[in-house]
Amino acid sequence: MEEVDEKRCIKILPPKLVLQKKEPALQWLIGSPFLSPLTIVSTLRCIHHLSPQESVSPDFTKEAEDLRTLLLKGFYIIGALVVGNFNVEEHARKAIDLARRLNQLLSHGEKSEKQLLIGAVADFNSTDIHFFVSDSGNGTSLDSVSSVMYENNPEKYIWERGCLLRCELPISVPLYIPLDRPSDVEKTYTHAIESVVSKLSDPQVVYAVESLYKNSTEDPCPVILRGSQMDFQINLSKIRHLNEGSQNADGMSFPCEHFCLKSKTESTTFCSQNADIVQVSVLLNSSGKSQKSNAPVVEYLPAMDKARLLVVDLKVEVLCYAAKYLPLTYAVSMLVIPGVVDQLNSMKNAIFPNLLKQLPQLVPYHFCPPGFLHPITATYELTYGETEMKQVELRKALHLRLGLPFDRPVLRIASALDFSSRKDNLPRKGSFLLKDVHIGIPSSGVSGGQMSIVQGSYEYHHYLQEGFNDSGWGCAYRSLQTIISWFRLQHYTSIDVPSHREIQEALVEIGDKDDSFIGSREWIGAIELSFVLDKLLGVSCKIINVRSGAELPEKCRELAAHFENQGTPIMIGGGVLAYTLLGVDYNEASGDCGFLILDPHYTGSDDIKKIVSGGWCGWKKAVDGKGKNFFLHDKFYNLLLPQRPNMV
């Protein structure tokens, strides 16, 4: 009866199932063996086709190669969705057949138990999605499904039941390449990687399992697992929940939840970023117990021919999704080890073309893009940085596959999940600074105005912070730091906010200033700020010149358009003073305009009440009701408008 119910109800977790309805497309449906068989966790668009004109003719080899890297172990293909004007039942069968064939490649051709597969067809001309289910794998038996349920709290559904496993493994692979047979390099490297892979399942290997983040002295002690305890034959879908009473001291029956937080409350936020994470470390037990006493032995194996030593350094970092009830031995043997093997093989394929030239710098990163309920993994080649054209094209392909917009950098390194900051609980540079101090301040006083303000978060940088005395000369530096913090917090860059000295060094490096400028107390203005933003971030800027403070209200329409379209903070410089502009409130009919000013000249403590009540962040008018001028009429002003990069 339970199997019949599963066949008759599909559970949909992602907020958006059809990624693009304007053109024919094929999407892979993702599920997990730890959730009910017809639960759709996410969807990925097929981007490799044998024929550009055929949306349902996937290049299975390329698709499988991409998905082995992208998809965490613990998730797998449970079906396919076809978008277009098609015969519904015919293309549902085809979708199921395509999903079956891709699954065979992803499992390296190994036979798996009979699996329920979903075939879905979305029509161009309506919002209807037709679902079918087959348990034969080839679509010969096809059941229409009318019962579809959308989960109200999908994040809680996934992360209340599951956790993440993380394994980080730096590997140095020494290769001896005969000088007279350089073509042997690929064979030698393949043999070396196979040797590493075999050691992962060696009976002498040791896996140390522990909680990634230590919260108290009551955290459970690490569990040691040995290679001899691994079980590579078990079917994950058949694992049943273990009772606490069945746990024993050797760790064989300890479930993953042994290392998960127990103090979850009703207010707990369930998401990838807050998921319980179990750390798995690989240790080679080369000094195991011996039956008899032996002296250490050094083995000398001389090269028979003249050879070149080549060392390939790899950084493997794997994430897996596991049910909390899953025993640790099965989690390591069926998820972590296969994940490490797939990542090593993926890196091997990327390294081969340049093995005797410049070795690529391959680094895996994990992301949880908007709309995704679980992390995905991407391996970047960073020899020439993340702005190199090949990396841009890789990210564009990922955006297409994931259904992400092409004008937001959600897959840049700065957006990657950061496990180190949670592990050591140490604040990152700038993390102690006040953010978004304009929120909740009194209104501008502009009657009938249209408010346009900064989009996103920023840090408030001002005089005397971090024990550095820049009072009287550093206001433009502080405004620049606030602007760069905005780009950091919106994940356009991963660089730290530069110090005054680093800003000066950047200007000297590009030839704008002499060496004597470094360490000086010289002012900088809009031009220098634009040079630094271009140098450090690759950000272009627009500069508006205003002859006097009285003319600033005339620029309100242009400034409002900037905040609506770009959303970045603006630097206003006049004479020896500089301010950060966070928004405008503009009444087009009356011409009345208010300016939301963040003042970097503040020298007090970071007390939000003191800052707001003292007027260091608030609305200003070019001329207030008492005739007092905030912007001086006899001063020439420059406005620096940083442009939001349109990049992936």
mmCIF file with all atom_site columns, N, CA and C in Angstrom, residues 343-379:
data_model
loop_
_atom_site.group_PDB
_atom_site.id
_atom_site.type_symbol
_atom_site.label_atom_id
_atom_site.label_alt_id
_atom_site.label_comp_id
_atom_site.label_asym_id
_atom_site.label_entity_id
_atom_site.label_seq_id
_atom_site.pdbx_PDB_ins_code
_atom_site.Cartn_x
_atom_site.Cartn_y
_atom_site.Cartn_z
_atom_site.occupancy
_atom_site.B_iso_or_equiv
_atom_site.pdbx_formal_charge
_atom_site.auth_seq_id
_atom_site.auth_comp_id
_atom_site.auth_asym_id
_atom_site.auth_atom_id
_atom_site.pdbx_PDB_model_num
ATOM 1   N N  . GLN A 1 343 ? 35.707 13.641 -7.810  1.00 0.00 ? 343 GLN A N  1
ATOM 2   C CA . GLN A 1 343 ? 36.378 14.943 -7.925  1.00 0.00 ? 343 GLN A CA 1
ATOM 3   C C  . GLN A 1 343 ? 37.814 14.775 -8.416  1.00 0.00 ? 343 GLN A C  1
ATOM 4   N N  . LEU A 1 344 ? 38.510 13.739 -7.949  1.00 0.00 ? 344 LEU A N  1
ATOM 5   C CA . LEU A 1 344 ? 39.863 13.466 -8.439  1.00 0.00 ? 344 LEU A CA 1
ATOM 6   C C  . LEU A 1 344 ? 39.863 13.177 -9.941  1.00 0.00 ? 344 LEU A C  1
ATOM 7   N N  . ASN A 1 345 ? 38.905 12.387 -10.399 1.00 0.00 ? 345 ASN A N  1
ATOM 8   C CA . ASN A 1 345 ? 38.834 12.061 -11.821 1.00 0.00 ? 345 ASN A CA 1
ATOM 9   C C  . ASN A 1 345 ? 38.471 13.281 -12.655 1.00 0.00 ? 345 ASN A C  1
ATOM 10  N N  . SER A 1 346 ? 37.589 14.121 -12.117 1.00 0.00 ? 346 SER A N  1
ATOM 11  C CA . SER A 1 346 ? 37.230 15.351 -12.824 1.00 0.00 ? 346 SER A CA 1
ATOM 12  C C  . SER A 1 346 ? 38.437 16.267 -12.960 1.00 0.00 ? 346 SER A C  1
ATOM 13  N N  . MET A 1 347 ? 39.224 16.387 -11.897 1.00 0.00 ? 347 MET A N  1
ATOM 14  C CA . MET A 1 347 ? 40.436 17.208 -11.951 1.00 0.00 ? 347 MET A CA 1
ATOM 15  C C  . MET A 1 347 ? 41.458 16.604 -12.909 1.00 0.00 ? 347 MET A C  1
ATOM 16  N N  . LYS A 1 348 ? 41.530 15.278 -12.929 1.00 0.00 ? 348 LYS A N  1
ATOM 17  C CA . LYS A 1 348 ? 42.468 14.605 -13.839 1.00 0.00 ? 348 LYS A CA 1
ATOM 18  C C  . LYS A 1 348 ? 42.163 14.976 -15.287 1.00 0.00 ? 348 LYS A C  1
ATOM 19  N N  . ASN A 1 349 ? 40.900 14.974 -15.653 1.00 0.00 ? 349 ASN A N  1
ATOM 20  C CA . ASN A 1 349 ? 40.512 15.309 -17.024 1.00 0.00 ? 349 ASN A CA 1
ATOM 21  C C  . ASN A 1 349 ? 40.829 16.761 -17.355 1.00 0.00 ? 349 ASN A C  1
ATOM 22  N N  . ALA A 1 350 ? 40.731 17.657 -16.360 1.00 0.00 ? 350 ALA A N  1
ATOM 23  C CA . ALA A 1 350 ? 41.019 19.068 -16.598 1.00 0.00 ? 350 ALA A CA 1
ATOM 24  C C  . ALA A 1 350 ? 42.519 19.333 -16.692 1.00 0.00 ? 350 ALA A C  1
ATOM 25  N N  . ILE A 1 351 ? 43.308 18.516 -16.008 1.00 0.00 ? 351 ILE A N  1
ATOM 26  C CA . ILE A 1 351 ? 44.758 18.728 -15.958 1.00 0.00 ? 351 ILE A CA 1
ATOM 27  C C  . ILE A 1 351 ? 45.468 18.164 -17.182 1.00 0.00 ? 351 ILE A C  1
ATOM 28  N N  . PHE A 1 352 ? 44.952 17.075 -17.746 1.00 0.00 ? 352 PHE A N  1
ATOM 29  C CA . PHE A 1 352 ? 45.632 16.366 -18.838 1.00 0.00 ? 352 PHE A CA 1
ATOM 30  C C  . PHE A 1 352 ? 46.158 17.272 -19.958 1.00 0.00 ? 352 PHE A C  1
ATOM 31  N N  . PRO A 1 353 ? 45.361 18.190 -20.503 1.00 0.00 ? 353 PRO A N  1
ATOM 32  C CA . PRO A 1 353 ? 45.840 18.965 -21.654 1.00 0.00 ? 353 PRO A CA 1
ATOM 33  C C  . PRO A 1 353 ? 47.061 19.833 -21.362 1.00 0.00 ? 353 PRO A C  1
ATOM 34  N N  . ASN A 1 354 ? 47.290 20.184 -20.085 1.00 0.00 ? 354 ASN A N  1
ATOM 35  C CA . ASN A 1 354 ? 48.384 21.100 -19.748 1.00 0.00 ? 354 ASN A CA 1
ATOM 36  C C  . ASN A 1 354 ? 49.388 20.491 -18.781 1.00 0.00 ? 354 ASN A C  1
ATOM 37  N N  . LEU A 1 355 ? 49.447 19.164 -18.744 1.00 0.00 ? 355 LEU A N  1
ATOM 38  C CA . LEU A 1 355 ? 50.253 18.507 -17.721 1.00 0.00 ? 355 LEU A CA 1
ATOM 39  C C  . LEU A 1 355 ? 51.740 18.840 -17.825 1.00 0.00 ? 355 LEU A C  1
ATOM 40  N N  . LEU A 1 356 ? 52.261 18.990 -19.036 1.00 0.00 ? 356 LEU A N  1
ATOM 41  C CA . LEU A 1 356 ? 53.679 19.301 -19.205 1.00 0.00 ? 356 LEU A CA 1
ATOM 42  C C  . LEU A 1 356 ? 53.930 20.797 -19.390 1.00 0.00 ? 356 LEU A C  1
ATOM 43  N N  . LYS A 1 357 ? 52.857 21.581 -19.360 1.00 0.00 ? 357 LYS A N  1
ATOM 44  C CA . LYS A 1 357 ? 53.002 23.028 -19.504 1.00 0.00 ? 357 LYS A CA 1
ATOM 45  C C  . LYS A 1 357 ? 52.779 23.665 -18.142 1.00 0.00 ? 357 LYS A C  1
ATOM 46  N N  . GLN A 1 358 ? 51.917 24.675 -18.103 1.00 0.00 ? 358 GLN A N  1
ATOM 47  C CA . GLN A 1 358 ? 51.606 25.303 -16.814 1.00 0.00 ? 358 GLN A CA 1
ATOM 48  C C  . GLN A 1 358 ? 50.442 24.558 -16.181 1.00 0.00 ? 358 GLN A C  1
ATOM 49  N N  . LEU A 1 359 ? 50.684 23.954 -15.016 1.00 0.00 ? 359 LEU A N  1
ATOM 50  C CA . LEU A 1 359 ? 49.640 23.186 -14.355 1.00 0.00 ? 359 LEU A CA 1
ATOM 51  C C  . LEU A 1 359 ? 48.510 24.108 -13.922 1.00 0.00 ? 359 LEU A C  1
ATOM 52  N N  . PRO A 1 360 ? 47.278 23.754 -14.231 1.00 0.00 ? 360 PRO A N  1
ATOM 53  C CA . PRO A 1 360 ? 46.159 24.603 -13.813 1.00 0.00 ? 360 PRO A CA 1
ATOM 54  C C  . PRO A 1 360 ? 45.987 24.591 -12.300 1.00 0.00 ? 360 PRO A C  1
ATOM 55  N N  . GLN A 1 361 ? 45.535 25.719 -11.771 1.00 0.00 ? 361 GLN A N  1
ATOM 56  C CA . GLN A 1 361 ? 45.275 25.838 -10.340 1.00 0.00 ? 361 GLN A CA 1
ATOM 57  C C  . GLN A 1 361 ? 43.786 25.583 -10.120 1.00 0.00 ? 361 GLN A C  1
ATOM 58  N N  . LEU A 1 362 ? 43.448 24.327 -9.835  1.00 0.00 ? 362 LEU A N  1
ATOM 59  C CA . LEU A 1 362 ? 42.056 23.914 -9.706  1.00 0.00 ? 362 LEU A CA 1
ATOM 60  C C  . LEU A 1 362 ? 41.616 23.982 -8.244  1.00 0.00 ? 362 LEU A C  1
ATOM 61  N N  . VAL A 1 363 ? 40.501 24.689 -8.007  1.00 0.00 ? 363 VAL A N  1
ATOM 62  C CA . VAL A 1 363 ? 39.991 24.843 -6.642  1.00 0.00 ? 363 VAL A CA 1
ATOM 63  C C  . VAL A 1 363 ? 38.486 24.605 -6.651  1.00 0.00 ? 363 VAL A C  1
ATOM 64  N N  . PRO A 1 364 ? 37.997 23.646 -5.849  1.00 0.00 ? 364 PRO A N  1
ATOM 65  C CA . PRO A 1 364 ? 36.543 23.438 -5.754  1.00 0.00 ? 364 PRO A CA 1
ATOM 66  C C  . PRO A 1 364 ? 35.904 24.433 -4.786  1.00 0.00 ? 364 PRO A C  1
ATOM 67  N N  . TYR A 1 365 ? 34.751 24.954 -5.172  1.00 0.00 ? 365 TYR A N  1
ATOM 68  C CA . TYR A 1 365 ? 33.976 25.853 -4.313  1.00 0.00 ? 365 TYR A CA 1
ATOM 69  C C  . TYR A 1 365 ? 32.545 25.342 -4.242  1.00 0.00 ? 365 TYR A C  1
ATOM 70  N N  . HIS A 1 366 ? 31.891 25.651 -3.131  1.00 0.00 ? 366 HIS A N  1
ATOM 71  C CA . HIS A 1 366 ? 30.507 25.233 -2.924  1.00 0.00 ? 366 HIS A CA 1
ATOM 72  C C  . HIS A 1 366 ? 29.620 26.471 -2.806  1.00 0.00 ? 366 HIS A C  1
ATOM 73  N N  . PHE A 1 367 ? 28.487 26.443 -3.484  1.00 0.00 ? 367 PHE A N  1
ATOM 74  C CA . PHE A 1 367 ? 27.581 27.591 -3.506  1.00 0.00 ? 367 PHE A CA 1
ATOM 75  C C  . PHE A 1 367 ? 26.164 27.132 -3.186  1.00 0.00 ? 367 PHE A C  1
ATOM 76  N N  . CYS A 1 368 ? 25.380 28.052 -2.657  1.00 0.00 ? 368 CYS A N  1
ATOM 77  C CA . CYS A 1 368 ? 23.942 27.813 -2.516  1.00 0.00 ? 368 CYS A CA 1
ATOM 78  C C  . CYS A 1 368 ? 23.237 28.990 -3.182  1.00 0.00 ? 368 CYS A C  1
ATOM 79  N N  . PRO A 1 369 ? 23.037 28.917 -4.502  1.00 0.00 ? 369 PRO A N  1
ATOM 80  C CA . PRO A 1 369 ? 22.479 30.052 -5.248  1.00 0.00 ? 369 PRO A CA 1
ATOM 81  C C  . PRO A 1 369 ? 21.035 30.341 -4.850  1.00 0.00 ? 369 PRO A C  1
ATOM 82  N N  . PRO A 1 370 ? 20.548 31.548 -5.156  1.00 0.00 ? 370 PRO A N  1
ATOM 83  C CA . PRO A 1 370 ? 19.148 31.885 -4.861  1.00 0.00 ? 370 PRO A CA 1
ATOM 84  C C  . PRO A 1 370 ? 18.188 30.893 -5.513  1.00 0.00 ? 370 PRO A C  1
ATOM 85  N N  . GLY A 1 371 ? 17.215 30.444 -4.731  1.00 0.00 ? 371 GLY A N  1
ATOM 86  C CA . GLY A 1 371 ? 16.240 29.491 -5.249  1.00 0.00 ? 371 GLY A CA 1
ATOM 87  C C  . GLY A 1 371 ? 16.643 28.039 -5.093  1.00 0.00 ? 371 GLY A C  1
ATOM 88  N N  . PHE A 1 372 ? 17.895 27.793 -4.664  1.00 0.00 ? 372 PHE A N  1
ATOM 89  C CA . PHE A 1 372 ? 18.353 26.415 -4.467  1.00 0.00 ? 372 PHE A CA 1
ATOM 90  C C  . PHE A 1 372 ? 18.306 26.065 -2.986  1.00 0.00 ? 372 PHE A C  1
ATOM 91  N N  . LEU A 1 373 ? 17.841 24.852 -2.711  1.00 0.00 ? 373 LEU A N  1
ATOM 92  C CA . LEU A 1 373 ? 17.669 24.409 -1.328  1.00 0.00 ? 373 LEU A CA 1
ATOM 93  C C  . LEU A 1 373 ? 18.887 23.662 -0.809  1.00 0.00 ? 373 LEU A C  1
ATOM 94  N N  . HIS A 1 374 ? 19.829 23.346 -1.694  1.00 0.00 ? 374 HIS A N  1
ATOM 95  C CA . HIS A 1 374 ? 21.014 22.594 -1.287  1.00 0.00 ? 374 HIS A CA 1
ATOM 96  C C  . HIS A 1 374 ? 22.225 23.160 -2.028  1.00 0.00 ? 374 HIS A C  1
ATOM 97  N N  . PRO A 1 375 ? 23.431 22.935 -1.518  1.00 0.00 ? 375 PRO A N  1
ATOM 98  C CA . PRO A 1 375 ? 24.631 23.449 -2.200  1.00 0.00 ? 375 PRO A CA 1
ATOM 99  C C  . PRO A 1 375 ? 24.886 22.712 -3.512  1.00 0.00 ? 375 PRO A C  1
ATOM 100 N N  . ILE A 1 376 ? 25.637 23.394 -4.377  1.00 0.00 ? 376 ILE A N  1
ATOM 101 C CA . ILE A 1 376 ? 26.190 22.759 -5.577  1.00 0.00 ? 376 ILE A CA 1
ATOM 102 C C  . ILE A 1 376 ? 27.703 23.023 -5.552  1.00 0.00 ? 376 ILE A C  1
ATOM 103 N N  . THR A 1 377 ? 28.460 22.259 -6.325  1.00 0.00 ? 377 THR A N  1
ATOM 104 C CA . THR A 1 377 ? 29.919 22.384 -6.332  1.00 0.00 ? 377 THR A CA 1
ATOM 105 C C  . THR A 1 377 ? 30.404 22.768 -7.728  1.00 0.00 ? 377 THR A C  1
ATOM 106 N N  . ALA A 1 378 ? 31.341 23.699 -7.785  1.00 0.00 ? 378 ALA A N  1
ATOM 107 C CA . ALA A 1 378 ? 31.972 24.077 -9.059  1.00 0.00 ? 378 ALA A CA 1
ATOM 108 C C  . ALA A 1 378 ? 33.477 24.109 -8.846  1.00 0.00 ? 378 ALA A C  1
ATOM 109 N N  . THR A 1 379 ? 34.223 23.590 -9.802  1.00 0.00 ? 379 THR A N  1
ATOM 110 C CA . THR A 1 379 ? 35.681 23.622 -9.741  1.00 0.00 ? 379 THR A CA 1
ATOM 111 C C  . THR A 1 379 ? 36.189 24.706 -10.688 1.00 0.00 ? 379 THR A C  1
#
